Amino acid sequence: EAGVAQSPRYKIIEKRQSVAFWCNPISGHATLYWYQQILGQGPKLLIQFQNNGVVDDSQLPKDRFSAERLKGVDSTLKIQPAKLEDSAVYLCASSWRQGTYNEQFFGPGTRLTVL
Amino acid sequence: AQTVTQSQPEMSVQEAETVTLSCTYDTSESDYYLFWYKQPPSRQMILVIRQEAYKQQNATENRFSVNFQKAAKSFSLKISDSQLGDAAMYFCASHRGNDMRFGAGTRLTVKP
């Protein structure tokens, strides 16, 4: 089966610009996750969707970050405006459903550099 | 909240030798899962091995095995017969409900 797809793989922007990342989960997976991985750290969960509803967005900086999963399939994560500290790899993952335990399958990530 | 600590930023091992990566965690829950993920330079997180907290038997997957000490909240990964392809970042993670927490990672170098 096809894995989690993400685009773009790399993005370089200047601070205060906007950027959007796209994720297409594994077919049939109801739960989708966005993680932020800053260099030298482990991934940190930003937001979790169950179908098209938000399950957890407690660590999402809502003043500048937004995410949607309108039809319960693919998802978009947006940053507006970007700051230097947003430079990171943004990983998308999906699982069959939420909860303990459902294996999360990760995409290749998008590396964002904010200058 | 769960916390996961990996105290070894870097480790190295000679090809064909054995290496152990350390991980400690802190959770107040009794039902949780623990994972080791591998992240090569391609950035794709790959699940290496998982352990259910209620199982006393240590998980094993081919050359990878864990030493799960629930009382000590310790979850180390042993890689036997190390191969060049094992070189990567390794992340320990704790999963309970909707909460998945990762450690900071250990960079493993395999020397030929």
GROMACS .gro file of N, CA, C and O in nm, chain A residues 4 9-10 35 37 40-43 45 48 55-56 59 89 91 98-104 106-111, chain B residues 31-33 35 37 39 41-47 50 52 89 91 95-105 107:
model
  232
    4VAL      N    1   0.234   0.744   0.360
    4VAL     CA    2   0.190   0.882   0.383
    4VAL      C    3   0.270   0.973   0.290
    4VAL      O    4   0.393   0.966   0.287
    9ARG      N    5   0.892   1.873  -0.013
    9ARG     CA    6   0.995   1.813   0.072
    9ARG      C    7   1.079   1.920   0.140
    9ARG      O    8   1.126   1.900   0.251
   10TYR      N    9   1.099   2.030   0.070
   10TYR     CA   10   1.179   2.140   0.124
   10TYR      C   11   1.109   2.272   0.091
   10TYR      O   12   1.046   2.286  -0.012
   35TYR      N   13   0.329   1.676   1.331
   35TYR     CA   14   0.435   1.694   1.429
   35TYR      C   15   0.533   1.801   1.381
   35TYR      O   16   0.557   1.814   1.261
   37GLN      N   17   0.935   1.886   1.429
   37GLN     CA   18   1.061   1.833   1.479
   37GLN      C   19   1.170   1.936   1.458
   37GLN      O   20   1.221   1.954   1.346
   40GLY      N   21   1.767   1.849   1.643
   40GLY     CA   22   1.823   1.805   1.770
   40GLY      C   23   1.719   1.763   1.872
   40GLY      O   24   1.754   1.730   1.986
   41GLN      N   25   1.592   1.763   1.832
   41GLN     CA   26   1.485   1.725   1.923
   41GLN      C   27   1.399   1.615   1.862
   41GLN      O   28   1.404   1.589   1.741
   42GLY      N   29   1.318   1.553   1.945
   42GLY     CA   30   1.221   1.458   1.895
   42GLY      C   31   1.098   1.529   1.845
   42GLY      O   32   1.076   1.647   1.874
   43PRO      N   33   1.015   1.461   1.768
   43PRO     CA   34   0.892   1.523   1.717
   43PRO      C   35   0.800   1.564   1.831
   43PRO      O   36   0.790   1.495   1.933
   45LEU      N   37   0.395   1.675   1.894
   45LEU     CA   38   0.264   1.677   1.831
   45LEU      C   39   0.206   1.818   1.829
   45LEU      O   40   0.202   1.886   1.932
   48GLN      N   41  -0.396   1.678   1.613
   48GLN     CA   42  -0.444   1.545   1.577
   48GLN      C   43  -0.588   1.554   1.530
   48GLN      O   44  -0.671   1.618   1.595
   55VAL      N   45  -0.901   1.643   1.742
   55VAL     CA   46  -0.900   1.572   1.870
   55VAL      C   47  -0.816   1.645   1.973
   55VAL      O   48  -0.854   1.657   2.089
   56ASP      N   49  -0.700   1.694   1.928
   56ASP     CA   50  -0.607   1.759   2.020
   56ASP      C   51  -0.527   1.863   1.943
   56ASP      O   52  -0.460   1.828   1.847
   59GLN      N   53  -0.102   2.193   2.162
   59GLN     CA   54   0.034   2.243   2.143
   59GLN      C   55   0.050   2.317   2.011
   59GLN      O   56   0.163   2.345   1.971
   89VAL      N   57   1.148   2.041   1.078
   89VAL     CA   58   1.086   1.943   0.989
   89VAL      C   59   0.943   1.920   1.037
   89VAL      O   60   0.920   1.899   1.157
   91LEU      N   61   0.638   1.679   1.020
   91LEU     CA   62   0.605   1.541   0.989
   91LEU      C   63   0.455   1.520   0.997
   91LEU      O   64   0.390   1.567   1.090
   98GLN      N   65  -0.772   0.646   1.639
   98GLN     CA   66  -0.701   0.708   1.750
   98GLN      C   67  -0.694   0.613   1.869
   98GLN      O   68  -0.759   0.509   1.872
   99GLY      N   69  -0.613   0.652   1.965
   99GLY     CA   70  -0.609   0.580   2.092
   99GLY      C   71  -0.492   0.485   2.104
   99GLY      O   72  -0.416   0.464   2.010
  100THR      N   73  -0.475   0.431   2.220
  100THR     CA   74  -0.373   0.332   2.252
  100THR      C   75  -0.429   0.194   2.222
  100THR      O   76  -0.526   0.154   2.282
  101TYR      N   77  -0.379   0.122   2.134
  101TYR     CA   78  -0.259   0.145   2.056
  101TYR      C   79  -0.294   0.135   1.909
  101TYR      O   80  -0.356   0.038   1.869
  102ASN      N   81  -0.259   0.232   1.834
  102ASN     CA   82  -0.270   0.223   1.688
  102ASN      C   83  -0.142   0.277   1.627
  102ASN      O   84  -0.109   0.393   1.645
  103GLU      N   85  -0.073   0.192   1.554
  103GLU     CA   86   0.056   0.231   1.500
  103GLU      C   87   0.043   0.352   1.410
  103GLU      O   88  -0.046   0.358   1.324
  104GLN      N   89   0.132   0.447   1.430
  104GLN     CA   90   0.137   0.564   1.346
  104GLN      C   91   0.240   0.542   1.234
  104GLN      O   92   0.352   0.500   1.261
  106PHE      N   93   0.452   0.730   0.939
  106PHE     CA   94   0.500   0.866   0.914
  106PHE      C   95   0.531   0.889   0.767
  106PHE      O   96   0.577   0.798   0.697
  107GLY      N   97   0.512   1.013   0.725
  107GLY     CA   98   0.556   1.056   0.594
  107GLY      C   99   0.701   1.101   0.599
  107GLY      O  100   0.763   1.101   0.706
  108PRO      N  101   0.757   1.144   0.485
  108PRO     CA  102   0.899   1.182   0.477
  108PRO      C  103   0.927   1.320   0.535
  108PRO      O  104   1.042   1.356   0.553
  109GLY      N  105   0.823   1.397   0.563
  109GLY     CA  106   0.842   1.528   0.624
  109GLY      C  107   0.870   1.638   0.525
  109GLY      O  108   0.910   1.615   0.410
  110THR      N  109   0.848   1.761   0.571
  110THR     CA  110   0.883   1.882   0.497
  110THR      C  111   0.981   1.960   0.581
  110THR      O  112   0.952   1.993   0.697
  111ARG      N  113   1.097   1.988   0.523
  111ARG     CA  114   1.196   2.068   0.596
  111ARG      C  115   1.174   2.215   0.564
  111ARG      O  116   1.188   2.256   0.449
  146ASP      N  117  -0.163   0.181   3.162
  146ASP     CA  118  -0.182   0.122   3.030
  146ASP      C  119  -0.119   0.216   2.927
  146ASP      O  120  -0.169   0.326   2.903
  147TYR      N  121  -0.009   0.173   2.870
  147TYR     CA  122   0.059   0.255   2.770
  147TYR      C  123   0.145   0.166   2.684
  147TYR      O  124   0.162   0.048   2.712
  148TYR      N  125   0.195   0.224   2.576
  148TYR     CA  126   0.285   0.153   2.486
  148TYR      C  127   0.417   0.231   2.477
  148TYR      O  128   0.419   0.353   2.488
  150PHE      N  129   0.776   0.267   2.232
  150PHE     CA  130   0.827   0.240   2.098
  150PHE      C  131   0.972   0.285   2.085
  150PHE      O  132   1.017   0.376   2.154
  152TYR      N  133   1.172   0.420   1.746
  152TYR     CA  134   1.165   0.455   1.605
  152TYR      C  135   1.306   0.484   1.554
  152TYR      O  136   1.391   0.538   1.626
  154GLN      N  137   1.512   0.694   1.254
  154GLN     CA  138   1.497   0.801   1.156
  154GLN      C  139   1.628   0.818   1.080
  154GLN      O  140   1.723   0.880   1.127
  156PRO      N  141   1.866   0.953   0.746
  156PRO     CA  142   1.875   1.088   0.687
  156PRO      C  143   1.758   1.124   0.597
  156PRO      O  144   1.730   1.242   0.577
  157SER      N  145   1.689   1.025   0.545
  157SER     CA  146   1.571   1.053   0.462
  157SER      C  147   1.457   1.114   0.543
  157SER      O  148   1.358   1.161   0.486
  158ARG      N  149   1.468   1.114   0.674
  158ARG     CA  150   1.372   1.172   0.770
  158ARG      C  151   1.250   1.085   0.796
  158ARG      O  152   1.169   1.118   0.883
  159GLN      N  153   1.232   0.978   0.723
  159GLN     CA  154   1.116   0.892   0.744
  159GLN      C  155   1.129   0.818   0.876
  159GLN      O  156   1.225   0.745   0.898
  160MET      N  157   1.032   0.835   0.965
  160MET     CA  158   1.032   0.765   1.093
  160MET      C  159   0.983   0.622   1.068
  160MET      O  160   0.874   0.601   1.018
  161ILE      N  161   1.065   0.526   1.111
  161ILE     CA  162   1.033   0.386   1.089
  161ILE      C  163   1.022   0.317   1.224
  161ILE      O  164   1.114   0.326   1.306
  162LEU      N  165   0.910   0.248   1.247
  162LEU     CA  166   0.893   0.177   1.373
  162LEU      C  167   0.987   0.058   1.378
  162LEU      O  168   0.987  -0.026   1.288
  165ARG      N  169   0.798  -0.235   1.942
  165ARG     CA  170   0.701  -0.179   2.036
  165ARG      C  171   0.683  -0.276   2.153
  165ARG      O  172   0.703  -0.397   2.139
  167GLU      N  173   0.408  -0.343   2.484
  167GLU     CA  174   0.289  -0.310   2.562
  167GLU      C  175   0.325  -0.314   2.709
  167GLU      O  176   0.388  -0.410   2.754
  204MET      N  177   1.922   0.816   1.350
  204MET     CA  178   1.874   0.865   1.478
  204MET      C  179   1.772   0.766   1.530
  204MET      O  180   1.688   0.715   1.453
  206PHE      N  181   1.472   0.717   1.820
  206PHE     CA  182   1.386   0.788   1.914
  206PHE      C  183   1.304   0.688   1.995
  206PHE      O  184   1.242   0.597   1.940
  210HIS      N  185   0.338   0.617   2.442
  210HIS     CA  186   0.207   0.644   2.383
  210HIS      C  187   0.098   0.600   2.478
  210HIS      O  188   0.090   0.482   2.516
  211ARG      N  189   0.013   0.695   2.515
  211ARG     CA  190  -0.102   0.665   2.600
  211ARG      C  191  -0.220   0.746   2.548
  211ARG      O  192  -0.212   0.869   2.541
  212GLY      N  193  -0.325   0.677   2.505
  212GLY     CA  194  -0.441   0.748   2.452
  212GLY      C  195  -0.404   0.827   2.328
  212GLY      O  196  -0.351   0.773   2.232
  213ASN      N  197  -0.430   0.957   2.331
  213ASN     CA  198  -0.396   1.042   2.218
  213ASN      C  199  -0.262   1.111   2.237
  213ASN      O  200  -0.224   1.197   2.156
  214ASP      N  201  -0.190   1.078   2.342
  214ASP     CA  202  -0.067   1.147   2.378
  214ASP      C  203   0.055   1.063   2.343
  214ASP      O  204   0.078   0.958   2.402
  215MET      N  205   0.130   1.108   2.244
  215MET     CA  206   0.254   1.041   2.201
  215MET      C  207   0.369   1.137   2.230
  215MET      O  208   0.371   1.249   2.178
  216ARG      N  209   0.465   1.092   2.313
  216ARG     CA  210   0.580   1.177   2.349
  216ARG      C  211   0.708   1.108   2.305
  216ARG      O  212   0.725   0.988   2.327
  217PHE      N  213   0.797   1.188   2.247
  217PHE     CA  214   0.925   1.136   2.199
  217PHE      C  215   1.038   1.190   2.285
  217PHE      O  216   1.033   1.301   2.337
  218GLY      N  217   1.146   1.110   2.295
  218GLY     CA  218   1.269   1.160   2.353
  218GLY      C  219   1.344   1.244   2.251
  218GLY      O  220   1.300   1.259   2.136
  219ALA      N  221   1.459   1.296   2.292
  219ALA     CA  222   1.538   1.385   2.206
  219ALA      C  223   1.620   1.310   2.103
  219ALA      O  224   1.676   1.370   2.011
  220GLY      N  225   1.630   1.177   2.119
  220GLY     CA  226   1.698   1.098   2.019
  220GLY      C  227   1.843   1.064   2.053
  220GLY      O  228   1.909   1.134   2.130
  222ARG      N  229   2.190   0.953   1.827
  222ARG     CA  230   2.248   0.931   1.694
  222ARG      C  231   2.342   0.812   1.701
  222ARG      O  232   2.441   0.814   1.775
   0.00000   0.00000   0.00000
